[in-house]
PDB file of C-alpha atoms in Angstrom:
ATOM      1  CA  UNK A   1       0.000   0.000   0.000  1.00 89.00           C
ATOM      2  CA  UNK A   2       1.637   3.371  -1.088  1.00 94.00           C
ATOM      3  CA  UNK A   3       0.446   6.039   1.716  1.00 96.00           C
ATOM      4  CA  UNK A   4       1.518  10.018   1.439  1.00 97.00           C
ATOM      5  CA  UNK A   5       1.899  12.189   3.856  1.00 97.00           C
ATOM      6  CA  UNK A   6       1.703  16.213   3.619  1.00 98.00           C
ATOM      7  CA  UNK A   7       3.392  18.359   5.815  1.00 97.00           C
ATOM      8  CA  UNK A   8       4.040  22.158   6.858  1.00 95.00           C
ATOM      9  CA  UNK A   9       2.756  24.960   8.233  1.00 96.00           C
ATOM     10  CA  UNK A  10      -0.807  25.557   8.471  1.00 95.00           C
ATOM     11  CA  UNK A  11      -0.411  29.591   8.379  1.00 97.00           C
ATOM     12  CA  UNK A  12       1.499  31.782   5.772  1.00 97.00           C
ATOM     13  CA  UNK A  13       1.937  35.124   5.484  1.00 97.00           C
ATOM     14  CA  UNK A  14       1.077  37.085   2.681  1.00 97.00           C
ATOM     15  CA  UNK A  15       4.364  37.839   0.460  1.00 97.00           C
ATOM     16  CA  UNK A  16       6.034  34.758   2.112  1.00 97.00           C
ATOM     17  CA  UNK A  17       6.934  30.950   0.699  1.00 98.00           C
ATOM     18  CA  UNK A  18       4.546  28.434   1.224  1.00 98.00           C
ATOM     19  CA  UNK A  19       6.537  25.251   1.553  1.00 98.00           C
ATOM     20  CA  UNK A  20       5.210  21.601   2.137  1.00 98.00           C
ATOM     21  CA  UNK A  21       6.591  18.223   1.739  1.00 97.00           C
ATOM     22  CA  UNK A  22       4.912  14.820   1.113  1.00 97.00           C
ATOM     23  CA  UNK A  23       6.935  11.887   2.061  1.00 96.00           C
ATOM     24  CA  UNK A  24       6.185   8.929   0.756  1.00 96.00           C
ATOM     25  CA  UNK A  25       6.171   5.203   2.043  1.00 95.00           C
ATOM     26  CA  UNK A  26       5.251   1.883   0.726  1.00 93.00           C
ATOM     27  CA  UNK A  27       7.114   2.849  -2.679  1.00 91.00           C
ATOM     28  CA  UNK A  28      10.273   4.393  -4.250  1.00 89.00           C
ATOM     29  CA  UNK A  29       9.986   8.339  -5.183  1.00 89.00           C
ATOM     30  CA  UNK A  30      12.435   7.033  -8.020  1.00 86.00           C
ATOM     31  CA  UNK A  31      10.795   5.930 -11.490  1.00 83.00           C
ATOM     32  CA  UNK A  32       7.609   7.738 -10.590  1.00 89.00           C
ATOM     33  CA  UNK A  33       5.623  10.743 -11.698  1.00 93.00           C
ATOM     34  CA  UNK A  34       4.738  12.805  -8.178  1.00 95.00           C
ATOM     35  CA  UNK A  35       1.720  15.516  -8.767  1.00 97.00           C
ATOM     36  CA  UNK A  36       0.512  18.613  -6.666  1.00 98.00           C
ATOM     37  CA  UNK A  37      -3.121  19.765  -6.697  1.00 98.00           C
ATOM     38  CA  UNK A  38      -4.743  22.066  -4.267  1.00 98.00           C
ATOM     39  CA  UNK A  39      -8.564  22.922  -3.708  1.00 97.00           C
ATOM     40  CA  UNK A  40      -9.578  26.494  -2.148  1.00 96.00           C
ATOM     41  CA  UNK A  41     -12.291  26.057   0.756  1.00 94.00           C
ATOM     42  CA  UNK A  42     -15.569  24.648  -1.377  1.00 90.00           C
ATOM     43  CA  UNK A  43     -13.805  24.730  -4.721  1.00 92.00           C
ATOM     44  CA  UNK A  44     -12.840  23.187  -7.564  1.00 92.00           C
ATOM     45  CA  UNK A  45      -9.763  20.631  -7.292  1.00 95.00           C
ATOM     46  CA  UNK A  46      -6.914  22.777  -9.446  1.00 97.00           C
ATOM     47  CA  UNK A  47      -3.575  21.122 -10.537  1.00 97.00           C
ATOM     48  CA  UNK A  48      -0.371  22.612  -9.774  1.00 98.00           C
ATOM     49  CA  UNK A  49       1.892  20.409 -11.242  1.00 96.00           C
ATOM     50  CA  UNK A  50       4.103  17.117 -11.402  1.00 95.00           C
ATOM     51  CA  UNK A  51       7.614  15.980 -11.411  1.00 93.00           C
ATOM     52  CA  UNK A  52       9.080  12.229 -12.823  1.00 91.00           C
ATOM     53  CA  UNK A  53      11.835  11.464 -10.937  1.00 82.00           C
ATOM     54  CA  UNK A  54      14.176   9.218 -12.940  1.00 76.00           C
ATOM     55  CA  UNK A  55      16.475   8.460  -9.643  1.00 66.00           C
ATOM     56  CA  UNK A  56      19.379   8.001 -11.882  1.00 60.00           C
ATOM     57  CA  UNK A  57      19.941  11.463 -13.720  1.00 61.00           C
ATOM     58  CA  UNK A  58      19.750  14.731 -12.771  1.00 64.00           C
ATOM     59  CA  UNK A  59      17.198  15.139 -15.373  1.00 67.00           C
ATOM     60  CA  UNK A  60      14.273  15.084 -13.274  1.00 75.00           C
ATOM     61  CA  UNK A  61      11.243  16.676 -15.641  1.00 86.00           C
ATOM     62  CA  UNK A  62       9.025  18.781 -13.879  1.00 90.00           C
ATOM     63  CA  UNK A  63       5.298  20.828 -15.556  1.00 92.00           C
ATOM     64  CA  UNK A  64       3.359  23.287 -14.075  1.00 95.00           C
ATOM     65  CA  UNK A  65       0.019  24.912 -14.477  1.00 96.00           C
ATOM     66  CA  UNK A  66       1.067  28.251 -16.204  1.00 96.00           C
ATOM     67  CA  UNK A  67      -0.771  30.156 -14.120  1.00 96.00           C
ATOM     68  CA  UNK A  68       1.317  29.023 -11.278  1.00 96.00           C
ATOM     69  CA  UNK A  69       4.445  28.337 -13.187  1.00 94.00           C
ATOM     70  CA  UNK A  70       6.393  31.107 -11.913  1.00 95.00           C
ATOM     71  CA  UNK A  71       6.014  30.968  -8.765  1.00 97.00           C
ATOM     72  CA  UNK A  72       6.001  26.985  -8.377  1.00 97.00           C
ATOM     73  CA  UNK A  73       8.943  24.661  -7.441  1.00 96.00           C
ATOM     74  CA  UNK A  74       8.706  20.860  -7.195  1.00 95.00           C
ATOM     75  CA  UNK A  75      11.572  19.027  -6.057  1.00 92.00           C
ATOM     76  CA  UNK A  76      12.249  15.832  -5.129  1.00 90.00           C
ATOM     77  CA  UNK A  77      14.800  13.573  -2.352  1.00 88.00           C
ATOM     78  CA  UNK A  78      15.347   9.588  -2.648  1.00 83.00           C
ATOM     79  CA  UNK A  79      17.464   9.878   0.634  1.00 86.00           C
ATOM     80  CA  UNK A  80      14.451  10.813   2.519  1.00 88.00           C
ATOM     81  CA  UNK A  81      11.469   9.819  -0.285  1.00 91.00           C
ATOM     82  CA  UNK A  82       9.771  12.551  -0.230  1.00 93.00           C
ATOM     83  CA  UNK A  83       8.693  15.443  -2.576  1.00 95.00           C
ATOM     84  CA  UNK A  84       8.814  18.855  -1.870  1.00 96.00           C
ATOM     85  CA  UNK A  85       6.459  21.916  -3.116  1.00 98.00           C
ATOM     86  CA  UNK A  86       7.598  25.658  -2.723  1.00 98.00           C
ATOM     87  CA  UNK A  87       5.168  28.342  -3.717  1.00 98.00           C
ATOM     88  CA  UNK A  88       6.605  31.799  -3.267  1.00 98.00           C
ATOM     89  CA  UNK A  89       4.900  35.275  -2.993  1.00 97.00           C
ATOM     90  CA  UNK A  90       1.997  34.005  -1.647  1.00 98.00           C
ATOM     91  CA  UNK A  91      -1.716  35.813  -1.589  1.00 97.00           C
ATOM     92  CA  UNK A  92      -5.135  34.771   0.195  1.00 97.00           C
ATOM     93  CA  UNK A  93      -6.070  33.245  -3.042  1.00 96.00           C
ATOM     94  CA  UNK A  94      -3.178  30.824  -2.162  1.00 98.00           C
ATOM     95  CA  UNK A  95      -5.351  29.071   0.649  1.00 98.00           C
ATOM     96  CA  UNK A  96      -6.638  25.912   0.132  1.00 98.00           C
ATOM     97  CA  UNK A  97      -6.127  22.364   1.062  1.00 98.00           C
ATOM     98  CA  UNK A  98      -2.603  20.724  -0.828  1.00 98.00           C
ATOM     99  CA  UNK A  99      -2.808  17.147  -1.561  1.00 98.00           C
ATOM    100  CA  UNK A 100       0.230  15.253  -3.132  1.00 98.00           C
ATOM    101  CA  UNK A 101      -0.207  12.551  -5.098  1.00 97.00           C
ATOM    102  CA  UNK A 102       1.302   9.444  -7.197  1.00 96.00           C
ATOM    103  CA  UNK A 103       0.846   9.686 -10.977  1.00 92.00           C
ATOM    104  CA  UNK A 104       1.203  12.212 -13.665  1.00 88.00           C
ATOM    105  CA  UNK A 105       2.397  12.250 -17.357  1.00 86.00           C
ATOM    106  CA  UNK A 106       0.870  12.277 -20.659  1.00 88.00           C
ATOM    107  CA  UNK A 107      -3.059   9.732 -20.005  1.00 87.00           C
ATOM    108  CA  UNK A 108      -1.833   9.530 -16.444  1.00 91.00           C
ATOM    109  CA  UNK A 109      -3.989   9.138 -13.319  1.00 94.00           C
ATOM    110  CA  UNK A 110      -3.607  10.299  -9.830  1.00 96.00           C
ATOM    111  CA  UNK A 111      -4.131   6.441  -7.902  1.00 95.00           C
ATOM    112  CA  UNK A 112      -2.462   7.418  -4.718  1.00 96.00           C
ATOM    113  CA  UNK A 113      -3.308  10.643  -2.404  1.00 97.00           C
ATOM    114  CA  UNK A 114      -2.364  11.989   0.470  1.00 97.00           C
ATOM    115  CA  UNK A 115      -4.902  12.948   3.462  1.00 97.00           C
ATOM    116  CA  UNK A 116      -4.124  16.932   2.453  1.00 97.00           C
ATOM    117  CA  UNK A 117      -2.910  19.849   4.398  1.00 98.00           C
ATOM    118  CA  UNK A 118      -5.171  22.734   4.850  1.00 97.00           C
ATOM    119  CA  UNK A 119      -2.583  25.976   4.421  1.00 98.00           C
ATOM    120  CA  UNK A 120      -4.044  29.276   5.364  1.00 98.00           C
ATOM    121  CA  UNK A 121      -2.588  33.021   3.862  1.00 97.00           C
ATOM    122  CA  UNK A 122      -2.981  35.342   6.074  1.00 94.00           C
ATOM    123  CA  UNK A 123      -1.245  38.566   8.102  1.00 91.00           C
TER     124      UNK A 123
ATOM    125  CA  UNK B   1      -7.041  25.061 -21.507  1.00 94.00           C
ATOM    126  CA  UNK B   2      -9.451  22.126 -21.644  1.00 95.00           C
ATOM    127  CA  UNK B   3     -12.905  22.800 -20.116  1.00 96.00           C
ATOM    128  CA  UNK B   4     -14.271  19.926 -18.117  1.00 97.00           C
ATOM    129  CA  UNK B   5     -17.930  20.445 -17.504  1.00 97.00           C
ATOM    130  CA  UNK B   6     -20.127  18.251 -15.549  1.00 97.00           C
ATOM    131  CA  UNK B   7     -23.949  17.745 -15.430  1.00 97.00           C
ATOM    132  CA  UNK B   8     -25.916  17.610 -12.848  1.00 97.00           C
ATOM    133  CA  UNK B   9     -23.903  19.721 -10.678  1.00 97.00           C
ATOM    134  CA  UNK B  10     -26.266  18.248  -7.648  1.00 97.00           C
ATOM    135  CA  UNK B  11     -28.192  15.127  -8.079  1.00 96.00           C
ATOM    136  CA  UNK B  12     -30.809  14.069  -5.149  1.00 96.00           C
ATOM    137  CA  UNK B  13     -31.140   9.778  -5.241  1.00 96.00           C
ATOM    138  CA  UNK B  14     -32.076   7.115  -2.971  1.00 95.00           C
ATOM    139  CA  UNK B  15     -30.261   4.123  -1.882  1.00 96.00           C
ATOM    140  CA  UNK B  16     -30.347   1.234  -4.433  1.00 96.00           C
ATOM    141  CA  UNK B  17     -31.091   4.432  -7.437  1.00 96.00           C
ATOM    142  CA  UNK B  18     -28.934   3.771 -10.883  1.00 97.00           C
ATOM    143  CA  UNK B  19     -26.785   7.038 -11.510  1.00 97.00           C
ATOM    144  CA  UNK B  20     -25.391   8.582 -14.078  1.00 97.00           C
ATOM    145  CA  UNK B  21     -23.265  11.174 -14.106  1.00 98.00           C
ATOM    146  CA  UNK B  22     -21.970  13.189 -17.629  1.00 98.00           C
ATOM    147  CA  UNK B  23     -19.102  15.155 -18.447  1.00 98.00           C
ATOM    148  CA  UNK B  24     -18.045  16.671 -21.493  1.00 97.00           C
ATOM    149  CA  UNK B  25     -15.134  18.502 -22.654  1.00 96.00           C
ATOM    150  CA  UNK B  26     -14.159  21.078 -24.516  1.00 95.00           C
ATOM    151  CA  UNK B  27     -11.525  19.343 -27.152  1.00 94.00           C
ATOM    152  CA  UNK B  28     -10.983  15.785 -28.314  1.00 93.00           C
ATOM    153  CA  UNK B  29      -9.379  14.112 -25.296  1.00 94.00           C
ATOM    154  CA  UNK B  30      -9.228  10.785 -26.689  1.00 92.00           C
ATOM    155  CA  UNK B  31      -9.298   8.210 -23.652  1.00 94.00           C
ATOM    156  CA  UNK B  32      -8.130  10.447 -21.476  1.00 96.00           C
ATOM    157  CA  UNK B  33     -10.217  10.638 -18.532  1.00 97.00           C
ATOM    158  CA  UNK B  34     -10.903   9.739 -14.917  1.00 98.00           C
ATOM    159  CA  UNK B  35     -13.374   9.888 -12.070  1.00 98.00           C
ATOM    160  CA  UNK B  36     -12.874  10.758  -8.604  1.00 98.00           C
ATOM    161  CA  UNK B  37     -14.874  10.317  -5.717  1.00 98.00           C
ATOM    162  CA  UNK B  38     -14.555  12.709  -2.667  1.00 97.00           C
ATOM    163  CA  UNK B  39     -16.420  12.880   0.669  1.00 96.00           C
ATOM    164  CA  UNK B  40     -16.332  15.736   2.912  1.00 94.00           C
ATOM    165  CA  UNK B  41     -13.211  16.662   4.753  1.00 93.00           C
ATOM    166  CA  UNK B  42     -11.637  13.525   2.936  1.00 96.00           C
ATOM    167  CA  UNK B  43      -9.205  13.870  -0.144  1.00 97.00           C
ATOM    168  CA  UNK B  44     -10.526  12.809  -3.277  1.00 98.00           C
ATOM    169  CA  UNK B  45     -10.163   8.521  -4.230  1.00 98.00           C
ATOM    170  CA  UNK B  46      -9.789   7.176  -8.109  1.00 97.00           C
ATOM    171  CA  UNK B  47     -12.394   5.190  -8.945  1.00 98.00           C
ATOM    172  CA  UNK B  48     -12.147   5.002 -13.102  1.00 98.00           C
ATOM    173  CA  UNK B  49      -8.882   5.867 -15.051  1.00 97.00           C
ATOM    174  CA  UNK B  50      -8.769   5.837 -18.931  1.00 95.00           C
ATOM    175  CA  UNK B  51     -12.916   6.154 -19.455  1.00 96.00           C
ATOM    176  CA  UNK B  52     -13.399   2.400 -18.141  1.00 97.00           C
ATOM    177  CA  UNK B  53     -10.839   0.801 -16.408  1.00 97.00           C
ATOM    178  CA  UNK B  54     -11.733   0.280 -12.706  1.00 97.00           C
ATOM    179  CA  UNK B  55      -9.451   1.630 -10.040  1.00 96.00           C
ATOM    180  CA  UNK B  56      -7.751  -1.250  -7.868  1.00 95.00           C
ATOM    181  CA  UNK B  57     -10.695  -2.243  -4.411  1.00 95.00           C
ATOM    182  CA  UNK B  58     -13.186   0.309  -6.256  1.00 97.00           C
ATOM    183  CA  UNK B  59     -16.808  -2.201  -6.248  1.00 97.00           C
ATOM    184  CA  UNK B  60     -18.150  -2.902  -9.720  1.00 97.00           C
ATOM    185  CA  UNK B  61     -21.105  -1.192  -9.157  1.00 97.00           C
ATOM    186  CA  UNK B  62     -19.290   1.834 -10.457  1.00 98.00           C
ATOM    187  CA  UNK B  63     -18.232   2.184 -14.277  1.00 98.00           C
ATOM    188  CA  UNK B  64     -17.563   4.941 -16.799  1.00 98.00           C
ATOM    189  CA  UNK B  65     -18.390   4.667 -20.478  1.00 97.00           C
ATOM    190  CA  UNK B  66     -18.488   7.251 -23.447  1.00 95.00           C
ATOM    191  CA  UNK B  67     -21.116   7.979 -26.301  1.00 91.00           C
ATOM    192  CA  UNK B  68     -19.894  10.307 -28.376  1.00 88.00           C
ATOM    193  CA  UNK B  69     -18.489  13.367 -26.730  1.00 88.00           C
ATOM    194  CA  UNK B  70     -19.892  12.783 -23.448  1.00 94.00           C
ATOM    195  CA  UNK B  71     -18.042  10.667 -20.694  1.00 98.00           C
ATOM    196  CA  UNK B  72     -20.450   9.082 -18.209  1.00 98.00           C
ATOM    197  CA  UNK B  73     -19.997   7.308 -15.105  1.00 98.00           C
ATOM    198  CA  UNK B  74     -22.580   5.589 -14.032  1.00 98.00           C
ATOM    199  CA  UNK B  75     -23.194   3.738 -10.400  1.00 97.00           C
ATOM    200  CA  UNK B  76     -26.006   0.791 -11.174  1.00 97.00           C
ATOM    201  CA  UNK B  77     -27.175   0.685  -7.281  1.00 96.00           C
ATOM    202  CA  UNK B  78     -26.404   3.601  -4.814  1.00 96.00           C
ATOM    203  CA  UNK B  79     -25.260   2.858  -1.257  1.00 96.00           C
ATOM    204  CA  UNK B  80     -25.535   4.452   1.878  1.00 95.00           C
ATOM    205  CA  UNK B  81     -21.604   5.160   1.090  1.00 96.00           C
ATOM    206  CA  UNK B  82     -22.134   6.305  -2.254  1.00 97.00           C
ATOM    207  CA  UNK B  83     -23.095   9.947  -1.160  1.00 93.00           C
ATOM    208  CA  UNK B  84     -20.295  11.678  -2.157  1.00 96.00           C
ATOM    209  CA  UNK B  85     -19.142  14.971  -4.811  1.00 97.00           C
ATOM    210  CA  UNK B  86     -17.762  13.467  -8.459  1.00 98.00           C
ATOM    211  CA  UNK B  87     -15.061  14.845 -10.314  1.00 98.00           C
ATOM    212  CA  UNK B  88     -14.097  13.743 -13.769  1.00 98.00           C
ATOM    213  CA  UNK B  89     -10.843  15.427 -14.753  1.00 97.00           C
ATOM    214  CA  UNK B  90      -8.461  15.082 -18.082  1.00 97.00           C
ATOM    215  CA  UNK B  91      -4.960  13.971 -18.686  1.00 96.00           C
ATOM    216  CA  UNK B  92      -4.862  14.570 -22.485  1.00 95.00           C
ATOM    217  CA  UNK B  93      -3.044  18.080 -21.704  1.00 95.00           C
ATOM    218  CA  UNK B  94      -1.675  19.949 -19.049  1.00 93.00           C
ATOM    219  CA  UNK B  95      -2.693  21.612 -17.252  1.00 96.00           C
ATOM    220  CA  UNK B  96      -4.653  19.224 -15.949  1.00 97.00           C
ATOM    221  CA  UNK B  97      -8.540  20.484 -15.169  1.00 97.00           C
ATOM    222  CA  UNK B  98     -11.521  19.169 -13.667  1.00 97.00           C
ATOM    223  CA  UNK B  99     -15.336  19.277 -14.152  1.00 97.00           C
ATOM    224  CA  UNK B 100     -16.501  21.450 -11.320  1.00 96.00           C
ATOM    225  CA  UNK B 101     -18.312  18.178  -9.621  1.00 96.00           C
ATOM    226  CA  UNK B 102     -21.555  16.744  -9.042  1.00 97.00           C
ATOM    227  CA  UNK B 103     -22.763  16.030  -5.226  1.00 97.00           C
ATOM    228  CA  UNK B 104     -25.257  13.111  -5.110  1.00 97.00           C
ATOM    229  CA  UNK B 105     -27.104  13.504  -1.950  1.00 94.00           C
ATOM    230  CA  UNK B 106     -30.408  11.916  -0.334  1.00 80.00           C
TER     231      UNK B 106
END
């Protein structure tokens, strides 16, 4: 059974970097596609983005929603299996719950969430 | 970006009711498309991936088809655990979008 795990702060201030990290257990980060969605308080689920993390390369492929893409870093760590999410400059439209998932690509599927982490923006 | 839009957005059934639930989108997607399931407070479960293929421990009273344009996934005899918000979303192109869901409720 693959479980995921989100964690970070539950409170960010506006301007600042939201960051959050999903470790993973029951299988390897490495061969995988990892994806990032979020979903504002009673909205619609929105994807942020994924990376495929070869393991063996530093040529780790990463998308992103363009209307994030700037401000959006995915990253991941095989020494720790886990998969990281920055999102800088950060506004109130920036709250919503984060879930991490297994699964991306071209006709992938997302077959493997995380519980999600609710992260609030706000002074 | 590729428009996913669902219909009903809310659907009142009954326990042992056949559902159906349609989604459309905006472009040819091919295959390209999956249903989630999501309960409140709970992050949302795969139940279908690639129009028909049933997600690993998901019962076979759930299944998705297509007719034409239209994607449908249809559940033959509601449960009591069936009550739930639908998402169909597309992996033809990214980014990645979702129908806006459809909450079946008593």
């Amino acid at each position: 059974q693959v479980l995921l795990q989100e964690s970070g702060p539950g409170l960010v201030e506006p301007s600042e970097t939201l960051s959050l990290m999903c470790t993973v257990s029951g299988a390897s980060i490495a061969s995988n596609y990892w994806t990032w969605f979020r979903q504002p308080p009673g909205g619609r689920l929105e994807w942020i983005g994924y990376i495929y993390y070869s393991g063996g390369t530093n040529h780790n492929p990463t998308i992103f929603n363009p209307s994030l893409e700037s401000r959006v870093t995915i990253s991941a760590d095989t020494s720790k299996n886990h998969v990281s999410l920055k999102l800088t400059s950060v506004t109130t439209a920036d709250t919503a719950v984060y879930y991490c998932t297994r699964g991306g690509g071209f006709g992938g599927y997302p077959d493997f969430w995380g519980q999600g982490t609710l992260v609030a923006v706000s002074s | 970006d590729i428009q996913m839009t669902q219909s009903p957005s809310f659907l009142s059934a009954s326990v042992g009711d056949r559902v159906t639930i349609t989604c459309r989108a905006s472009q040819n997607i091919i295959r390209y498309l999956n249903w989630l399931q999501q309960k409140p407070g709970k992050a949302p479960e795969l139940l279908i991936y690639g129009v028909s293929n049933l997600q690993t421990g998901v019962p076979s009273r759930f299944s998705g088809s297509r007719s034409g344009t239209d994607f449908i996934l249809t559940i033959s005899s509601l449960e009591p655990e069936d009550f739930a918000t639908y998402y169909c979303q597309q992996s033809y192109a990214t980014p990645w979008t979702f129908g806006q869901g459809t909450k079946v409720e008593i």
